[in-house]
């Protein structure tokens, strides 16, 4: 699979028919593997009266039930397909939709992960001449950190492992090592911009040329930069690349220089987009991302529901890839909010808050009130709290969302601490307390 001189795999430049034929063959191998090695799926097939040999095409997946995170939590060990002695690394999910889930990985799975990141960073035009500053943790059982590290090594790129937080340390590393690129949660970049302005650092005269943005969207569904993306670009003229990934899939969807959605890697994963009745949606329609992993040894997944709602697009990209492209995550199935008669996802609140420079950070909390309906409280980290600003904030919510949540102000330093409570590996901006 690995070819350092041709970072776009041939299968991604193949026709749709060739890609589908390839995935059909890989799916048949997976079904046989699950029947022979997975206690969970073997029992599921028996219980549902499914002959694994009859699942021969991607379309045949619709004959199978979906797998959920509840299944992973309740039957975690039953998903493991290899003996413990073959496990090299244990990781856990970030717990965005509940308690973290344990994932075990073999040496082969780690090599697959490195290959995934190699071809994903290739989407962001990474070469051996790049030096990447990793602004995220490589510990705490966090899969993404080690994945980025291994993928960049395959490119021969330089790596500066700084970790999250501390704008002063980030700029010290930029000055010392002259990295060309960052891997970061994009909402941290405005903090770097504020720090640079306070220290009279000329951002556009640094070595940084691009940022690979993880964990949060920087684009709208039409691929224009959202409020956060615009806020970054207004002050720091660097290339921004959005990504979508999760521990469960062990695969990333990274956008290329065209900025038209994250590219699918058909060697590594089958992806479906389903409505609330688990029926396929058309290209351009919003659907839940449902994945089937290919080439995973320890804990392969079949029709796993990620909970993420995205649009997808199937026309060829001008970069030369003919694979499906994923738009930004517009919300999570379990996090839909019915607020004062309006259906919303949390990112709608983020977009309003990111548009105001006085808002340094924030947390959105969702509760059920005495009437049994959803109630939203936004905890705003800001030094400005006058009546005029409160009105401006509420008016901004009403203009964009038609409704205004309850607003509570806190010191930005306190909010920052709360964002990383319980030693969280990434900021927990949304809290569903229903």
CSV table of C-alpha atoms in Angstrom, one decimal:
chain,number,residue,atom,x,y,z
A,1,UNK,CA,0.0,0.0,0.0
A,2,UNK,CA,2.8,2.5,1.0
A,3,UNK,CA,4.5,4.4,-1.8
A,4,UNK,CA,6.3,7.5,-0.7
A,5,UNK,CA,6.7,8.7,-4.3
A,6,UNK,CA,3.0,8.4,-5.2
A,7,UNK,CA,0.9,9.6,-2.2
A,8,UNK,CA,-2.4,9.4,-4.1
A,9,UNK,CA,-3.3,5.6,-4.2
A,10,UNK,CA,-4.3,4.4,-7.6
A,11,UNK,CA,-7.6,3.2,-6.3
A,12,UNK,CA,-8.6,6.8,-5.4
A,13,UNK,CA,-8.0,7.8,-9.0
A,14,UNK,CA,-10.0,4.9,-10.4
A,15,UNK,CA,-13.5,5.0,-11.8
A,16,UNK,CA,-16.5,4.7,-9.4
A,17,UNK,CA,-17.2,1.2,-10.9
A,18,UNK,CA,-13.6,0.1,-10.1
A,19,UNK,CA,-13.8,1.5,-6.6
A,20,UNK,CA,-17.1,-0.3,-6.0
A,21,UNK,CA,-15.7,-3.6,-7.3
A,22,UNK,CA,-12.7,-3.3,-5.1
A,23,UNK,CA,-14.8,-2.6,-2.0
A,24,UNK,CA,-17.2,-5.5,-2.8
A,25,UNK,CA,-14.2,-7.9,-2.8
A,26,UNK,CA,-12.9,-6.5,0.4
A,27,UNK,CA,-16.3,-6.7,2.1
A,28,UNK,CA,-16.5,-10.4,1.3
A,29,UNK,CA,-13.2,-10.9,3.0
A,30,UNK,CA,-14.4,-9.0,6.0
A,31,UNK,CA,-17.6,-11.0,6.3
A,32,UNK,CA,-15.6,-14.2,6.3
A,33,UNK,CA,-13.2,-12.8,8.9
A,34,UNK,CA,-16.0,-11.7,11.2
A,35,UNK,CA,-17.7,-15.1,11.0
A,36,UNK,CA,-14.5,-16.8,11.9
A,37,UNK,CA,-13.1,-14.5,14.6
A,38,UNK,CA,-15.7,-12.1,16.0
A,39,UNK,CA,-17.9,-13.5,18.8
A,40,UNK,CA,-20.2,-10.4,18.6
A,41,UNK,CA,-20.8,-10.6,14.9
A,42,UNK,CA,-21.0,-14.4,14.7
A,43,UNK,CA,-23.7,-14.4,17.4
A,44,UNK,CA,-25.4,-11.5,15.6
A,45,UNK,CA,-25.5,-13.4,12.3
A,46,UNK,CA,-26.9,-16.5,14.0
A,47,UNK,CA,-29.5,-14.5,16.0
A,48,UNK,CA,-30.7,-12.6,12.8
A,49,UNK,CA,-30.5,-15.6,10.6
A,50,UNK,CA,-27.9,-14.1,8.3
A,51,UNK,CA,-25.6,-16.1,6.1
A,52,UNK,CA,-22.5,-14.1,5.9
A,53,UNK,CA,-21.7,-15.5,2.4
A,54,UNK,CA,-24.8,-13.7,1.0
A,55,UNK,CA,-23.3,-10.3,1.7
A,56,UNK,CA,-21.3,-9.8,-1.4
A,57,UNK,CA,-21.8,-6.1,-2.3
A,58,UNK,CA,-21.9,-2.8,-0.6
A,59,UNK,CA,-25.6,-2.6,-1.4
A,60,UNK,CA,-26.1,-5.9,0.5
A,61,UNK,CA,-25.1,-4.1,3.7
A,62,UNK,CA,-28.6,-2.9,3.9
A,63,UNK,CA,-29.7,-6.5,4.8
A,64,UNK,CA,-27.7,-6.2,8.0
A,65,UNK,CA,-28.5,-4.5,11.3
A,66,UNK,CA,-26.4,-1.5,12.4
A,67,UNK,CA,-23.9,-1.6,15.2
A,68,UNK,CA,-24.1,1.2,17.9
A,69,UNK,CA,-21.8,2.6,20.5
A,70,UNK,CA,-24.1,0.9,23.1
A,71,UNK,CA,-23.1,-2.5,21.5
A,72,UNK,CA,-19.4,-1.6,21.9
A,73,UNK,CA,-19.9,-0.6,25.5
A,74,UNK,CA,-22.0,-3.6,26.5
A,75,UNK,CA,-20.0,-6.3,24.6
A,76,UNK,CA,-16.6,-4.7,24.3
A,77,UNK,CA,-14.5,-7.9,24.6
A,78,UNK,CA,-16.7,-9.8,22.2
A,79,UNK,CA,-15.6,-7.5,19.4
A,80,UNK,CA,-11.9,-8.5,19.8
A,81,UNK,CA,-10.9,-10.9,17.1
A,82,UNK,CA,-7.4,-11.8,18.2
A,83,UNK,CA,-5.8,-13.1,21.4
A,84,UNK,CA,-4.5,-10.6,23.9
A,85,UNK,CA,-0.9,-11.5,23.2
A,86,UNK,CA,-1.3,-10.0,19.7
A,87,UNK,CA,-2.5,-6.6,21.1
A,88,UNK,CA,0.2,-3.9,20.9
A,89,UNK,CA,-1.7,-0.8,21.9
A,90,UNK,CA,-4.8,0.0,23.8
A,91,UNK,CA,-6.7,3.2,23.2
A,92,UNK,CA,-10.0,4.8,24.3
A,93,UNK,CA,-12.5,7.0,22.5
A,94,UNK,CA,-12.8,10.6,23.5
A,95,UNK,CA,-16.3,9.9,25.0
A,96,UNK,CA,-18.0,12.6,23.0
A,97,UNK,CA,-21.3,10.7,23.1
A,98,UNK,CA,-20.9,9.1,26.6
A,99,UNK,CA,-18.4,6.9,28.4
A,100,UNK,CA,-15.2,6.2,26.5
A,101,UNK,CA,-14.9,2.8,24.8
A,102,UNK,CA,-11.7,0.7,24.8
A,103,UNK,CA,-10.2,-0.2,21.4
A,104,UNK,CA,-7.3,-2.7,21.0
A,105,UNK,CA,-4.9,-2.6,18.1
A,106,UNK,CA,-2.4,-5.1,16.7
A,107,UNK,CA,0.9,-4.2,15.0
A,108,UNK,CA,-0.9,-4.6,11.7
A,109,UNK,CA,-3.6,-2.1,12.8
A,110,UNK,CA,-1.0,0.4,13.8
A,111,UNK,CA,0.7,0.0,10.3
A,112,UNK,CA,-2.8,0.5,8.7
A,113,UNK,CA,-3.2,3.6,10.9
A,114,UNK,CA,0.1,5.0,9.8
A,115,UNK,CA,-0.7,4.4,6.1
A,116,UNK,CA,-4.1,6.2,6.6
A,117,UNK,CA,-2.4,9.3,8.0
A,118,UNK,CA,0.2,9.2,5.3
A,119,UNK,CA,-2.3,9.4,2.5
A,120,UNK,CA,-4.5,11.8,4.5
A,121,UNK,CA,-1.6,14.2,5.1
A,122,UNK,CA,-0.9,13.9,1.4
A,123,UNK,CA,-4.3,15.5,0.8
A,124,UNK,CA,-2.9,18.5,2.7
A,125,UNK,CA,0.1,18.5,0.3
A,126,UNK,CA,2.5,17.3,2.9
A,127,UNK,CA,6.1,16.6,1.8
A,128,UNK,CA,9.4,15.7,3.4
A,129,UNK,CA,10.2,19.4,3.4
A,130,UNK,CA,7.5,20.2,5.9
A,131,UNK,CA,8.0,20.5,9.7
A,132,UNK,CA,4.8,19.9,11.6
A,133,UNK,CA,4.1,21.2,15.1
A,134,UNK,CA,1.7,18.8,16.9
A,135,UNK,CA,-0.4,20.9,19.2
A,136,UNK,CA,-2.2,17.9,20.7
A,137,UNK,CA,-1.5,15.2,23.3
A,138,UNK,CA,0.3,12.0,22.4
A,139,UNK,CA,-0.6,10.4,25.8
A,140,UNK,CA,-3.8,9.6,27.7
A,141,UNK,CA,-4.6,6.7,25.3
A,142,UNK,CA,-5.3,9.2,22.6
A,143,UNK,CA,-5.2,7.5,19.2
A,144,UNK,CA,-5.0,10.6,17.0
A,145,UNK,CA,-1.7,11.9,18.5
A,146,UNK,CA,0.2,8.7,17.7
A,147,UNK,CA,-1.6,8.4,14.3
A,148,UNK,CA,-0.4,11.9,13.2
A,149,UNK,CA,3.1,11.2,14.4
A,150,UNK,CA,3.4,7.9,12.5
A,151,UNK,CA,1.8,9.3,9.3
A,152,UNK,CA,4.2,12.2,9.2
A,153,UNK,CA,7.2,10.0,9.8
A,154,UNK,CA,6.3,8.1,6.6
A,155,UNK,CA,6.4,11.4,4.7
A,156,UNK,CA,9.8,12.1,6.2
A,157,UNK,CA,8.5,15.4,7.6
A,158,UNK,CA,10.0,16.9,10.7
A,159,UNK,CA,7.9,16.8,13.9
A,160,UNK,CA,7.8,19.1,16.9
A,161,UNK,CA,5.7,17.5,19.7
A,162,UNK,CA,4.6,20.5,21.7
A,163,UNK,CA,1.2,19.3,22.9
A,164,UNK,CA,-1.9,21.4,23.6
A,165,UNK,CA,-2.2,24.8,25.2
A,166,UNK,CA,0.3,27.5,26.3
A,167,UNK,CA,0.5,30.0,23.5
A,168,UNK,CA,3.8,31.2,24.7
A,169,UNK,CA,5.3,27.7,24.4
A,170,UNK,CA,3.8,27.3,20.9
A,171,UNK,CA,5.4,30.5,19.7
A,172,UNK,CA,8.7,29.6,21.4
A,173,UNK,CA,8.7,26.4,19.4
A,174,UNK,CA,7.8,28.3,16.2
A,175,UNK,CA,10.7,30.6,16.7
A,176,UNK,CA,13.1,27.9,17.7
A,177,UNK,CA,12.2,25.1,15.1
A,178,UNK,CA,10.6,27.0,12.2
A,179,UNK,CA,7.7,24.6,11.6
A,180,UNK,CA,5.8,25.0,8.3
A,181,UNK,CA,2.5,23.5,9.5
A,182,UNK,CA,0.4,22.9,12.6
A,183,UNK,CA,-2.0,20.1,13.6
A,184,UNK,CA,-4.4,21.7,16.0
A,185,UNK,CA,-8.0,22.1,17.2
A,186,UNK,CA,-9.0,25.2,15.2
A,187,UNK,CA,-10.7,27.0,18.1
A,188,UNK,CA,-7.2,27.3,19.7
A,189,UNK,CA,-5.9,29.4,16.8
A,190,UNK,CA,-7.8,32.6,17.8
A,191,UNK,CA,-6.0,32.3,21.2
A,192,UNK,CA,-2.7,32.2,19.4
A,193,UNK,CA,-3.7,35.2,17.3
A,194,UNK,CA,-4.7,37.2,20.5
A,195,UNK,CA,-1.4,36.2,22.1
A,196,UNK,CA,0.6,37.2,19.0
A,197,UNK,CA,-1.1,40.6,18.9
A,198,UNK,CA,-0.4,41.2,22.6
A,199,UNK,CA,3.3,40.3,22.1
A,200,UNK,CA,3.6,42.2,18.8
A,201,UNK,CA,4.4,39.0,16.8
A,202,UNK,CA,3.9,39.4,13.1
A,203,UNK,CA,1.9,36.2,12.4
A,204,UNK,CA,2.2,36.4,8.6
A,205,UNK,CA,6.0,36.7,8.9
A,206,UNK,CA,6.4,33.4,10.8
A,207,UNK,CA,7.4,30.0,9.2
A,208,UNK,CA,3.8,28.7,9.4
A,209,UNK,CA,2.1,28.2,6.1
A,210,UNK,CA,-0.8,25.8,6.9
A,211,UNK,CA,-2.8,24.2,9.6
A,212,UNK,CA,-4.5,20.8,9.6
A,213,UNK,CA,-7.6,21.4,11.7
A,214,UNK,CA,-9.0,18.5,13.8
A,215,UNK,CA,-12.0,17.9,15.9
A,216,UNK,CA,-14.1,20.9,14.8
A,217,UNK,CA,-15.4,22.2,11.5
A,218,UNK,CA,-14.0,25.2,9.8
A,219,UNK,CA,-16.4,25.2,6.9
A,220,UNK,CA,-20.1,25.6,6.2
A,221,UNK,CA,-22.0,23.0,4.3
A,222,UNK,CA,-21.4,24.9,1.0
A,223,UNK,CA,-17.6,24.7,1.8
A,224,UNK,CA,-17.2,28.4,2.5
A,225,UNK,CA,-15.3,29.1,5.7
A,226,UNK,CA,-17.5,29.3,8.7
A,227,UNK,CA,-17.2,32.0,11.3
A,228,UNK,CA,-14.3,30.3,13.0
A,229,UNK,CA,-12.5,29.8,9.8
A,230,UNK,CA,-13.0,33.4,8.7
A,231,UNK,CA,-11.8,34.7,12.0
A,232,UNK,CA,-8.6,32.8,11.6
A,233,UNK,CA,-8.0,33.8,8.0
A,234,UNK,CA,-8.7,37.4,8.6
A,235,UNK,CA,-5.6,37.7,10.9
A,236,UNK,CA,-3.4,34.7,9.8
A,237,UNK,CA,-3.1,34.1,6.1
A,238,UNK,CA,-2.4,30.4,6.2
A,239,UNK,CA,-3.9,27.4,4.4
A,240,UNK,CA,-6.6,25.6,6.4
A,241,UNK,CA,-7.4,21.9,5.9
A,242,UNK,CA,-10.3,20.4,7.7
A,243,UNK,CA,-10.4,16.7,8.7
A,244,UNK,CA,-13.0,14.2,10.0
A,245,UNK,CA,-12.0,11.1,11.9
A,246,UNK,CA,-12.7,8.9,14.9
A,247,UNK,CA,-11.1,6.2,17.0
A,248,UNK,CA,-13.7,3.6,15.9
A,249,UNK,CA,-13.0,4.0,12.2
A,250,UNK,CA,-9.2,4.4,12.4
A,251,UNK,CA,-9.4,6.4,9.2
A,252,UNK,CA,-9.4,10.1,8.4
A,253,UNK,CA,-11.3,12.1,5.8
A,254,UNK,CA,-9.0,15.1,5.0
A,255,UNK,CA,-9.7,17.7,2.4
A,256,UNK,CA,-7.3,18.5,-0.4
A,257,UNK,CA,-6.2,21.9,-1.6
A,258,UNK,CA,-9.6,22.4,-3.3
A,259,UNK,CA,-11.3,22.7,0.1
A,260,UNK,CA,-14.4,20.7,-1.1
A,261,UNK,CA,-14.8,18.1,1.6
A,262,UNK,CA,-12.7,15.3,3.2
A,263,UNK,CA,-11.6,12.5,0.8
A,264,UNK,CA,-12.7,8.9,1.4
A,265,UNK,CA,-10.0,6.2,1.4
A,266,UNK,CA,-11.7,3.1,-0.1
A,267,UNK,CA,-8.9,0.8,0.8
A,268,UNK,CA,-9.6,1.4,4.5
A,269,UNK,CA,-13.3,1.9,5.0
A,270,UNK,CA,-16.8,1.6,3.5
A,271,UNK,CA,-19.0,4.5,4.3
A,272,UNK,CA,-22.8,4.8,4.2
A,273,UNK,CA,-25.0,7.8,4.9
A,274,UNK,CA,-28.3,6.9,6.5
A,275,UNK,CA,-31.5,8.7,7.7
A,276,UNK,CA,-33.2,8.2,11.0
A,277,UNK,CA,-34.8,5.0,9.7
A,278,UNK,CA,-31.4,3.6,8.6
A,279,UNK,CA,-32.2,4.1,5.0
A,280,UNK,CA,-29.6,5.6,2.5
A,281,UNK,CA,-29.8,9.3,1.7
A,282,UNK,CA,-28.9,10.8,-1.7
A,283,UNK,CA,-25.7,12.7,-2.4
A,284,UNK,CA,-26.0,16.2,-1.1
A,285,UNK,CA,-28.6,15.2,1.6
A,286,UNK,CA,-27.8,15.2,5.3
A,287,UNK,CA,-27.3,11.7,6.7
A,288,UNK,CA,-25.6,9.9,9.6
A,289,UNK,CA,-22.1,8.6,8.8
A,290,UNK,CA,-22.1,4.8,9.1
A,291,UNK,CA,-18.8,3.0,8.6
A,292,UNK,CA,-17.5,-0.5,8.0
A,293,UNK,CA,-13.8,-0.8,8.5
A,294,UNK,CA,-11.5,-2.7,6.1
A,295,UNK,CA,-8.2,-4.3,7.0
A,296,UNK,CA,-8.6,-4.1,10.7
A,297,UNK,CA,-7.4,-7.2,12.7
A,298,UNK,CA,-8.2,-6.6,16.3
A,299,UNK,CA,-11.7,-4.9,16.4
A,300,UNK,CA,-13.2,-4.5,12.9
A,301,UNK,CA,-16.6,-2.9,12.8
A,302,UNK,CA,-19.6,-3.6,10.5
A,303,UNK,CA,-22.2,-0.8,9.8
A,304,UNK,CA,-21.1,1.2,12.9
A,305,UNK,CA,-23.2,4.3,13.5
A,306,UNK,CA,-20.9,7.2,14.3
A,307,UNK,CA,-23.7,9.6,15.4
A,308,UNK,CA,-22.3,12.3,13.1
A,309,UNK,CA,-24.5,14.0,10.6
A,310,UNK,CA,-22.9,15.1,7.3
A,311,UNK,CA,-23.6,15.8,3.7
A,312,UNK,CA,-21.6,13.8,1.1
A,313,UNK,CA,-20.7,14.4,-2.5
A,314,UNK,CA,-19.8,11.9,-5.2
A,315,UNK,CA,-18.7,14.0,-8.2
A,316,UNK,CA,-14.9,13.7,-9.0
A,317,UNK,CA,-12.6,16.3,-7.5
A,318,UNK,CA,-10.3,18.4,-9.6
A,319,UNK,CA,-7.4,17.2,-7.5
A,320,UNK,CA,-7.5,13.9,-9.4
A,321,UNK,CA,-9.3,11.8,-6.7
A,322,UNK,CA,-12.6,10.2,-7.6
A,323,UNK,CA,-13.7,9.2,-4.1
A,324,UNK,CA,-16.6,10.3,-2.1
A,325,UNK,CA,-16.1,13.6,-0.2
A,326,UNK,CA,-17.6,14.3,3.3
A,327,UNK,CA,-18.8,17.8,4.1
A,328,UNK,CA,-18.4,19.2,7.6
A,329,UNK,CA,-20.2,17.6,10.6
A,330,UNK,CA,-23.4,19.6,11.1
A,331,UNK,CA,-24.2,17.9,14.3
A,332,UNK,CA,-24.6,14.6,16.2
A,333,UNK,CA,-27.7,12.5,16.0
A,334,UNK,CA,-28.0,12.3,19.8
A,335,UNK,CA,-27.3,16.0,20.3
A,336,UNK,CA,-30.2,17.4,18.4
A,337,UNK,CA,-31.8,20.2,20.4
A,338,UNK,CA,-35.5,21.2,20.4
A,339,UNK,CA,-35.2,24.7,21.7
A,340,UNK,CA,-38.3,26.9,21.8
A,341,UNK,CA,-39.8,25.1,18.8
A,342,UNK,CA,-36.6,25.3,16.8
A,343,UNK,CA,-34.5,22.2,15.9
A,344,UNK,CA,-30.7,22.9,16.3
A,345,UNK,CA,-27.4,21.3,16.6
A,346,UNK,CA,-24.7,22.6,18.9
A,347,UNK,CA,-22.4,24.0,16.1
A,348,UNK,CA,-25.1,26.5,15.4
A,349,UNK,CA,-24.4,28.1,18.8
A,350,UNK,CA,-20.6,27.9,18.2
A,351,UNK,CA,-20.9,29.8,14.9
A,352,UNK,CA,-22.5,32.8,16.7
A,353,UNK,CA,-20.0,32.8,19.6
A,354,UNK,CA,-17.0,32.5,17.3
A,355,UNK,CA,-18.1,35.7,15.5
A,356,UNK,CA,-17.5,37.9,18.5
A,357,UNK,CA,-13.9,38.7,19.4
A,358,UNK,CA,-14.9,39.6,23.0
A,359,UNK,CA,-15.8,35.9,23.5
A,360,UNK,CA,-12.6,34.2,24.4
A,361,UNK,CA,-14.1,30.8,25.0
A,362,UNK,CA,-17.4,29.1,25.9
A,363,UNK,CA,-19.3,26.1,27.0
A,364,UNK,CA,-22.8,25.2,25.8
A,365,UNK,CA,-24.9,23.2,28.3
A,366,UNK,CA,-28.2,21.4,27.6
A,367,UNK,CA,-30.7,20.5,30.3
A,368,UNK,CA,-34.3,19.4,30.6
A,369,UNK,CA,-36.4,22.0,32.4
A,370,UNK,CA,-39.5,21.4,34.6
A,371,UNK,CA,-41.7,21.3,31.6
A,372,UNK,CA,-39.7,18.5,30.1
A,373,UNK,CA,-38.3,20.6,27.2
A,374,UNK,CA,-34.7,21.4,26.3
A,375,UNK,CA,-33.1,24.4,27.9
A,376,UNK,CA,-29.8,25.8,26.7
A,377,UNK,CA,-27.3,27.7,28.8
A,378,UNK,CA,-24.2,29.3,27.3
A,379,UNK,CA,-21.3,29.9,29.6
A,380,UNK,CA,-19.3,32.7,28.0
A,381,UNK,CA,-15.7,33.4,28.9
A,382,UNK,CA,-15.3,37.2,28.4
A,383,UNK,CA,-13.9,40.2,30.2
A,384,UNK,CA,-16.7,42.3,28.8
A,385,UNK,CA,-20.1,42.0,30.5
A,386,UNK,CA,-21.9,45.3,30.1
A,387,UNK,CA,-25.6,45.5,29.2
A,388,UNK,CA,-24.8,46.6,25.7
A,389,UNK,CA,-22.6,43.5,25.0
A,390,UNK,CA,-25.3,41.2,26.6
A,391,UNK,CA,-27.9,42.7,24.2
A,392,UNK,CA,-25.5,42.4,21.3
A,393,UNK,CA,-24.9,38.7,22.1
A,394,UNK,CA,-28.6,37.9,22.5
A,395,UNK,CA,-29.4,39.8,19.3
A,396,UNK,CA,-26.8,37.8,17.4
A,397,UNK,CA,-28.4,34.5,18.6
A,398,UNK,CA,-31.9,35.7,17.6
A,399,UNK,CA,-30.7,36.9,14.1
A,400,UNK,CA,-28.9,33.6,13.3
A,401,UNK,CA,-31.0,31.1,15.3
A,402,UNK,CA,-34.2,32.9,15.9
A,403,UNK,CA,-33.9,32.0,19.6
A,404,UNK,CA,-31.6,33.2,22.4
A,405,UNK,CA,-30.3,30.9,25.2
A,406,UNK,CA,-29.6,31.8,28.8
A,407,UNK,CA,-26.1,33.5,29.1
A,408,UNK,CA,-23.8,33.2,32.1
A,409,UNK,CA,-20.5,35.0,32.1
A,410,UNK,CA,-17.3,33.6,33.6
A,411,UNK,CA,-13.6,34.6,33.7
A,412,UNK,CA,-12.0,33.1,30.5
A,413,UNK,CA,-9.4,31.4,32.7
A,414,UNK,CA,-12.1,29.6,34.6
A,415,UNK,CA,-13.9,28.5,31.5
A,416,UNK,CA,-10.6,27.2,30.0
A,417,UNK,CA,-10.1,25.0,33.1
A,418,UNK,CA,-13.7,23.7,32.8
A,419,UNK,CA,-13.1,22.9,29.1
A,420,UNK,CA,-10.5,20.4,30.2
A,421,UNK,CA,-12.1,19.0,33.3
A,422,UNK,CA,-11.4,15.3,34.3
A,423,UNK,CA,-8.1,15.5,32.3
A,424,UNK,CA,-10.0,15.6,29.0
A,425,UNK,CA,-7.8,15.2,25.9
A,426,UNK,CA,-9.6,17.9,24.0
A,427,UNK,CA,-11.9,20.7,25.0
A,428,UNK,CA,-15.4,19.6,25.9
A,429,UNK,CA,-17.5,22.5,24.5
A,430,UNK,CA,-20.9,20.9,24.6
A,431,UNK,CA,-22.4,19.2,27.6
A,432,UNK,CA,-25.6,17.3,27.3
A,433,UNK,CA,-27.0,17.1,30.9
A,434,UNK,CA,-30.5,16.0,30.0
